[in-house]
PDB file of C-alpha atoms in Angstrom:
ATOM      1  CA  MET A   1     108.869  95.180 101.807  1.00  0.00           C
ATOM      2  CA  THR A   2     105.693  96.260 103.547  1.00  0.00           C
ATOM      3  CA  LEU A   3     102.986  98.696 102.628  1.00  0.00           C
ATOM      4  CA  THR A   4     102.669 100.200 106.064  1.00  0.00           C
ATOM      5  CA  SER A   5     102.719 103.964 106.297  1.00  0.00           C
ATOM      6  CA  THR A   6     106.030 105.791 106.346  1.00  0.00           C
ATOM      7  CA  ARG A   7     105.373 106.638 109.984  1.00  0.00           C
ATOM      8  CA  GLY A   8     106.278 103.005 110.726  1.00  0.00           C
ATOM      9  CA  ALA A   9     108.395 100.822 108.475  1.00  0.00           C
ATOM     10  CA  LYS A  10     109.820 102.162 105.222  1.00  0.00           C
ATOM     11  CA  THR A  11     107.650 101.218 102.247  1.00  0.00           C
ATOM     12  CA  GLY A  12     108.659 100.046  98.821  1.00  0.00           C
ATOM     13  CA  GLY A  13     106.158 102.646  97.679  1.00  0.00           C
ATOM     14  CA  VAL A  14     104.519 103.134  94.324  1.00  0.00           C
ATOM     15  CA  LEU A  15     106.263 103.639  90.990  1.00  0.00           C
ATOM     16  CA  ILE A  16     104.248 105.739  88.532  1.00  0.00           C
ATOM     17  CA  VAL A  17     105.367 105.592  84.894  1.00  0.00           C
ATOM     18  CA  GLY A  18     103.923 107.862  82.211  1.00  0.00           C
ATOM     19  CA  ASP A  19     103.590 111.403  80.932  1.00  0.00           C
ATOM     20  CA  ASP A  20     100.163 112.624  82.161  1.00  0.00           C
ATOM     21  CA  SER A  21     101.049 115.007  84.983  1.00  0.00           C
ATOM     22  CA  SER A  22      97.412 115.804  85.842  1.00  0.00           C
ATOM     23  CA  VAL A  23      96.407 112.183  86.513  1.00  0.00           C
ATOM     24  CA  PHE A  24      99.655 111.374  88.270  1.00  0.00           C
ATOM     25  CA  GLY A  25      99.481 114.582  90.311  1.00  0.00           C
ATOM     26  CA  THR A  26      96.124 113.398  91.659  1.00  0.00           C
ATOM     27  CA  LEU A  27      97.538 109.965  92.467  1.00  0.00           C
ATOM     28  CA  THR A  28     100.701 111.360  94.080  1.00  0.00           C
ATOM     29  CA  ALA A  29      98.667 113.726  96.283  1.00  0.00           C
ATOM     30  CA  TRP A  30      96.424 110.855  97.399  1.00  0.00           C
ATOM     31  CA  LEU A  31      99.422 108.600  98.138  1.00  0.00           C
ATOM     32  CA  ASP A  32     101.025 111.409 100.168  1.00  0.00           C
ATOM     33  CA  SER A  33      97.807 111.706 102.190  1.00  0.00           C
ATOM     34  CA  GLN A  34      98.080 107.954 102.910  1.00  0.00           C
ATOM     35  CA  ASP A  35     101.778 108.310 103.909  1.00  0.00           C
ATOM     36  CA  ILE A  36     102.836 106.043 101.051  1.00  0.00           C
ATOM     37  CA  SER A  37     105.958 107.071  99.171  1.00  0.00           C
ATOM     38  CA  SER A  38     105.845 107.353  95.398  1.00  0.00           C
ATOM     39  CA  GLN A  39     108.156 108.074  92.503  1.00  0.00           C
ATOM     40  CA  THR A  40     106.996 109.387  89.141  1.00  0.00           C
ATOM     41  CA  VAL A  41     109.075 108.716  86.023  1.00  0.00           C
ATOM     42  CA  SER A  42     108.239 109.809  82.471  1.00  0.00           C
ATOM     43  CA  TRP A  43     108.776 107.454  79.544  1.00  0.00           C
ATOM     44  CA  ASN A  44     111.603 109.725  78.352  1.00  0.00           C
ATOM     45  CA  GLY A  45     113.100 109.624  81.849  1.00  0.00           C
ATOM     46  CA  LEU A  46     113.372 105.842  81.557  1.00  0.00           C
ATOM     47  CA  GLN A  47     115.635 106.057  78.502  1.00  0.00           C
ATOM     48  CA  GLY A  48     119.083 104.758  79.312  1.00  0.00           C
ATOM     49  CA  ARG A  49     118.010 103.771  82.842  1.00  0.00           C
ATOM     50  CA  GLN A  50     117.193 100.275  83.992  1.00  0.00           C
ATOM     51  CA  MET A  51     114.470 100.568  86.629  1.00  0.00           C
ATOM     52  CA  LEU A  52     114.287  98.069  89.455  1.00  0.00           C
ATOM     53  CA  ALA A  53     110.527  97.745  89.161  1.00  0.00           C
ATOM     54  CA  GLN A  54     110.426  94.795  91.574  1.00  0.00           C
ATOM     55  CA  ALA A  55     111.649  97.127  94.349  1.00  0.00           C
ATOM     56  CA  TYR A  56     108.202  98.776  94.442  1.00  0.00           C
ATOM     57  CA  ASP A  57     105.028  97.512  96.090  1.00  0.00           C
ATOM     58  CA  LEU A  58     102.806  98.761  93.268  1.00  0.00           C
ATOM     59  CA  ILE A  59     103.500  99.994  89.739  1.00  0.00           C
ATOM     60  CA  VAL A  60     101.079 102.198  87.791  1.00  0.00           C
ATOM     61  CA  VAL A  61     101.886 102.264  84.065  1.00  0.00           C
ATOM     62  CA  ASP A  62     100.251 104.671  81.594  1.00  0.00           C
ATOM     63  CA  LEU A  63      99.749 102.757  78.340  1.00  0.00           C
ATOM     64  CA  ARG A  64      97.172 105.085  76.793  1.00  0.00           C
ATOM     65  CA  THR A  65      99.742 105.782  74.097  1.00  0.00           C
ATOM     66  CA  PRO A  66     100.734 102.382  72.641  1.00  0.00           C
ATOM     67  CA  MET A  67     104.106 101.332  74.049  1.00  0.00           C
ATOM     68  CA  PRO A  68     104.951  97.804  72.798  1.00  0.00           C
ATOM     69  CA  ASP A  69     108.329  97.723  74.568  1.00  0.00           C
ATOM     70  CA  TRP A  70     107.100  98.913  77.976  1.00  0.00           C
ATOM     71  CA  LEU A  71     108.044  95.661  79.719  1.00  0.00           C
ATOM     72  CA  MET A  72     111.579  95.823  78.361  1.00  0.00           C
ATOM     73  CA  ARG A  73     111.903  99.431  79.535  1.00  0.00           C
ATOM     74  CA  LEU A  74     110.710  98.628  83.048  1.00  0.00           C
ATOM     75  CA  GLY A  75     112.544  95.362  83.550  1.00  0.00           C
ATOM     76  CA  ARG A  76     111.005  92.493  85.500  1.00  0.00           C
ATOM     77  CA  VAL A  77     107.531  93.250  86.870  1.00  0.00           C
ATOM     78  CA  ASP A  78     105.066  91.296  88.981  1.00  0.00           C
ATOM     79  CA  PRO A  79     101.707  91.375  87.143  1.00  0.00           C
ATOM     80  CA  ALA A  80      99.808  91.063  90.438  1.00  0.00           C
ATOM     81  CA  SER A  81     101.255  94.393  91.583  1.00  0.00           C
ATOM     82  CA  THR A  82     101.009  96.241  88.259  1.00  0.00           C
ATOM     83  CA  ILE A  83      98.113  98.456  87.183  1.00  0.00           C
ATOM     84  CA  LEU A  84      97.903  99.357  83.503  1.00  0.00           C
ATOM     85  CA  MET A  85      96.094 102.550  82.498  1.00  0.00           C
ATOM     86  CA  VAL A  86      94.579 102.022  79.046  1.00  0.00           C
ATOM     87  CA  ASN A  87      92.164 103.853  76.749  1.00  0.00           C
ATOM     88  CA  CYS A  88      88.592 102.603  76.645  1.00  0.00           C
ATOM     89  CA  GLU A  89      89.151 101.735  72.960  1.00  0.00           C
ATOM     90  CA  THR A  90      92.361  99.749  73.530  1.00  0.00           C
ATOM     91  CA  ASP A  91      91.996  96.315  71.961  1.00  0.00           C
ATOM     92  CA  GLN A  92      95.107  94.569  73.158  1.00  0.00           C
ATOM     93  CA  VAL A  93      98.089  95.463  75.306  1.00  0.00           C
ATOM     94  CA  SER A  94     101.476  93.824  74.908  1.00  0.00           C
ATOM     95  CA  THR A  95     102.083  91.827  78.100  1.00  0.00           C
ATOM     96  CA  GLY A  96     105.098  89.799  77.020  1.00  0.00           C
ATOM     97  CA  ALA A  97     105.182  86.299  78.485  1.00  0.00           C
ATOM     98  CA  HIS A  98     102.471  87.166  81.023  1.00  0.00           C
ATOM     99  CA  PRO A  99      98.818  86.453  80.217  1.00  0.00           C
ATOM    100  CA  PRO A 100      96.891  89.744  79.790  1.00  0.00           C
ATOM    101  CA  GLU A 101      94.451  88.796  82.571  1.00  0.00           C
ATOM    102  CA  ALA A 102      97.317  88.663  85.093  1.00  0.00           C
ATOM    103  CA  PHE A 103      97.404  92.476  85.180  1.00  0.00           C
ATOM    104  CA  GLN A 104      94.933  94.949  86.666  1.00  0.00           C
ATOM    105  CA  TYR A 105      93.527  97.589  84.327  1.00  0.00           C
ATOM    106  CA  VAL A 106      92.004 101.046  84.640  1.00  0.00           C
ATOM    107  CA  ALA A 107      90.102 102.172  81.550  1.00  0.00           C
ATOM    108  CA  MET A 108      90.627 105.896  81.040  1.00  0.00           C
ATOM    109  CA  PRO A 109      89.054 108.356  81.125  1.00  0.00           C
ATOM    110  CA  CYS A 110      87.321 107.609  84.391  1.00  0.00           C
ATOM    111  CA  SER A 111      86.268 109.661  87.382  1.00  0.00           C
ATOM    112  CA  ARG A 112      88.797 110.673  90.019  1.00  0.00           C
ATOM    113  CA  ALA A 113      86.873 108.644  92.626  1.00  0.00           C
ATOM    114  CA  ARG A 114      86.922 105.507  90.438  1.00  0.00           C
ATOM    115  CA  PHE A 115      90.630 105.927  89.679  1.00  0.00           C
ATOM    116  CA  LEU A 116      91.584 106.325  93.355  1.00  0.00           C
ATOM    117  CA  SER A 117      89.245 103.477  94.331  1.00  0.00           C
ATOM    118  CA  VAL A 118      91.131 101.097  92.012  1.00  0.00           C
ATOM    119  CA  MET A 119      94.462 102.254  93.472  1.00  0.00           C
ATOM    120  CA  GLU A 120      93.247 101.822  97.053  1.00  0.00           C
ATOM    121  CA  HIS A 121      91.850  98.363  96.302  1.00  0.00           C
ATOM    122  CA  SER A 122      95.149  97.298  94.702  1.00  0.00           C
ATOM    123  CA  LEU A 123      97.150  98.523  97.682  1.00  0.00           C
ATOM    124  CA  GLN A 124      94.828  96.642 100.057  1.00  0.00           C
ATOM    125  CA  LEU A 125      95.289  93.449  98.027  1.00  0.00           C
ATOM    126  CA  ARG A 126      99.078  93.862  98.237  1.00  0.00           C
ATOM    127  CA  ARG A 127      98.845  94.330 102.020  1.00  0.00           C
ATOM    128  CA  ILE A 128      96.705  91.220 102.393  1.00  0.00           C
ATOM    129  CA  ALA A 129      99.067  89.172 100.211  1.00  0.00           C
ATOM    130  CA  GLN A 130     102.053  90.318 102.249  1.00  0.00           C
ATOM    131  CA  ASP A 131     100.288  89.578 105.546  1.00  0.00           C
ATOM    132  CA  MET A 132      99.412  86.087 104.308  1.00  0.00           C
ATOM    133  CA  ASN A 133     103.024  85.457 103.297  1.00  0.00           C
ATOM    134  CA  GLU A 134     104.264  86.534 106.725  1.00  0.00           C
ATOM    135  CA  ALA A 135     101.666  84.495 108.625  1.00  0.00           C
ATOM    136  CA  GLN A 136     101.808  81.425 106.400  1.00  0.00           C
ATOM    137  CA  ILE A 137     102.305  78.142 108.230  1.00  0.00           C
ATOM    138  CA  ARG A 138     105.198  76.068 107.019  1.00  0.00           C
ATOM    139  CA  LEU A 139     103.536  73.082 105.361  1.00  0.00           C
ATOM    140  CA  ASP A 140     106.435  71.527 103.452  1.00  0.00           C
ATOM    141  CA  GLY A 141     106.671  67.778 103.924  1.00  0.00           C
ATOM    142  CA  ARG A 142     104.030  67.496 106.647  1.00  0.00           C
ATOM    143  CA  PRO A 143     101.435  64.745 106.352  1.00  0.00           C
ATOM    144  CA  LEU A 144      97.776  65.727 106.264  1.00  0.00           C
ATOM    145  CA  TRP A 145      97.005  64.005 109.580  1.00  0.00           C
ATOM    146  CA  GLU A 146      99.526  66.275 111.364  1.00  0.00           C
ATOM    147  CA  LEU A 147      97.870  69.391 109.972  1.00  0.00           C
ATOM    148  CA  GLU A 148      94.426  68.062 110.899  1.00  0.00           C
ATOM    149  CA  ARG A 149      95.659  67.223 114.397  1.00  0.00           C
ATOM    150  CA  GLU A 150      97.068  70.733 114.817  1.00  0.00           C
ATOM    151  CA  VAL A 151      93.722  72.316 113.869  1.00  0.00           C
ATOM    152  CA  VAL A 152      91.692  69.971 116.090  1.00  0.00           C
ATOM    153  CA  GLU A 153      93.943  70.399 119.143  1.00  0.00           C
ATOM    154  CA  LYS A 154      93.972  74.177 118.750  1.00  0.00           C
ATOM    155  CA  THR A 155      90.166  74.222 118.509  1.00  0.00           C
ATOM    156  CA  ILE A 156      89.861  72.053 121.629  1.00  0.00           C
ATOM    157  CA  ARG A 157      92.134  74.480 123.517  1.00  0.00           C
ATOM    158  CA  GLN A 158      90.010  77.419 122.313  1.00  0.00           C
ATOM    159  CA  CYS A 159      86.929  75.606 123.653  1.00  0.00           C
ATOM    160  CA  SER A 160      88.526  75.246 127.116  1.00  0.00           C
ATOM    161  CA  GLY A 161      89.215  71.550 126.573  1.00  0.00           C
ATOM    162  CA  SER A 162      85.622  70.677 125.692  1.00  0.00           C
ATOM    163  CA  ILE A 163      85.606  68.099 122.908  1.00  0.00           C
ATOM    164  CA  PRO A 164      81.822  68.404 122.278  1.00  0.00           C
ATOM    165  CA  SER A 165      82.170  72.206 121.875  1.00  0.00           C
ATOM    166  CA  ALA A 166      85.172  71.788 119.573  1.00  0.00           C
ATOM    167  CA  ALA A 167      83.263  69.192 117.538  1.00  0.00           C
ATOM    168  CA  ARG A 168      80.335  71.612 117.090  1.00  0.00           C
ATOM    169  CA  ARG A 169      82.730  74.369 116.007  1.00  0.00           C
ATOM    170  CA  LEU A 170      84.418  72.037 113.497  1.00  0.00           C
ATOM    171  CA  GLY A 171      81.119  70.615 112.223  1.00  0.00           C
ATOM    172  CA  VAL A 172      81.772  66.987 113.194  1.00  0.00           C
ATOM    173  CA  SER A 173      80.468  64.658 115.885  1.00  0.00           C
ATOM    174  CA  PRO A 174      82.338  64.384 119.208  1.00  0.00           C
ATOM    175  CA  SER A 175      82.912  60.673 118.560  1.00  0.00           C
ATOM    176  CA  THR A 176      84.850  61.594 115.397  1.00  0.00           C
ATOM    177  CA  LEU A 177      87.227  63.743 117.436  1.00  0.00           C
ATOM    178  CA  TYR A 178      87.640  61.030 120.077  1.00  0.00           C
ATOM    179  CA  ARG A 179      88.476  58.454 117.368  1.00  0.00           C
ATOM    180  CA  LYS A 180      90.894  60.780 115.601  1.00  0.00           C
ATOM    181  CA  ARG A 181      92.706  61.668 118.820  1.00  0.00           C
ATOM    182  CA  GLU A 182      93.016  57.983 119.681  1.00  0.00           C
ATOM    183  CA  ALA A 183      94.436  57.215 116.215  1.00  0.00           C
ATOM    184  CA  TRP A 184      96.921  60.101 116.517  1.00  0.00           C
ATOM    185  CA  THR A 185      98.052  58.830 119.912  1.00  0.00           C
ATOM    186  CA  ARG A 186      98.705  55.391 118.390  1.00  0.00           C
ATOM    187  CA  LYS A 187     100.700  56.958 115.542  1.00  0.00           C
ATOM    188  CA  LEU A 188     102.809  58.973 117.951  1.00  0.00           C
ATOM    189  CA  ARG A 189     103.452  56.054 120.316  1.00  0.00           C
ATOM    190  CA  PRO A 190     106.884  54.528 119.696  1.00  0.00           C
ATOM    191  CA  GLN A 191     106.728  51.247 117.824  1.00  0.00           C
ATOM    192  CA  ARG A 192     107.935  48.240 119.824  1.00  0.00           C
ATOM    193  CA  ASN A 193     109.856  45.582 118.032  1.00  0.00           C
ATOM    194  CA  VAL A 194     108.601  42.283 119.307  1.00  0.00           C
ATOM    195  CA  ALA A 195     110.785  39.263 118.617  1.00  0.00           C
ATOM    196  CA  TYR A 196     109.045  35.942 118.236  1.00  0.00           C
TER     197      TYR A 196
END
């Protein structure tokens, strides 16, 4: 599920839940201009339907009218990808098992520019999180010295094999890199069993 435009890969899009057609019309028009698909569902439209909220990249939920069972109506949601629209006077929102601070909030009323700025920022955060997940190095079960070695060797290659340049870039002395490389070579050398 990627947040690229619909010109490229298909997006999970944005699910908009609530009854304020003016606010959601503004958001839908902006999403269309960004080539991001969206689906708007009213609270009444959710009745009798189990939404697959996790199928969307971002969920915008209008909670300006208190809705204590909103989580049950939507099904499982990821707080990091959920924006809750609340009134400025709202004291507390029911967030189920999730801590309230796990969600993003937009206090309404607010200007159109502020509203769209929050949406854009949230979409950018989702893109960054997805890019990090795709580019993440597999670290399971690897000792720290192997990770350190990988970083040092890559930096040396980027510095055209110059250990002093790599040391400057890494913020250590060249002798530190020489010692570390020597220790790594010893670790990688096969152990000889010597019988006495």
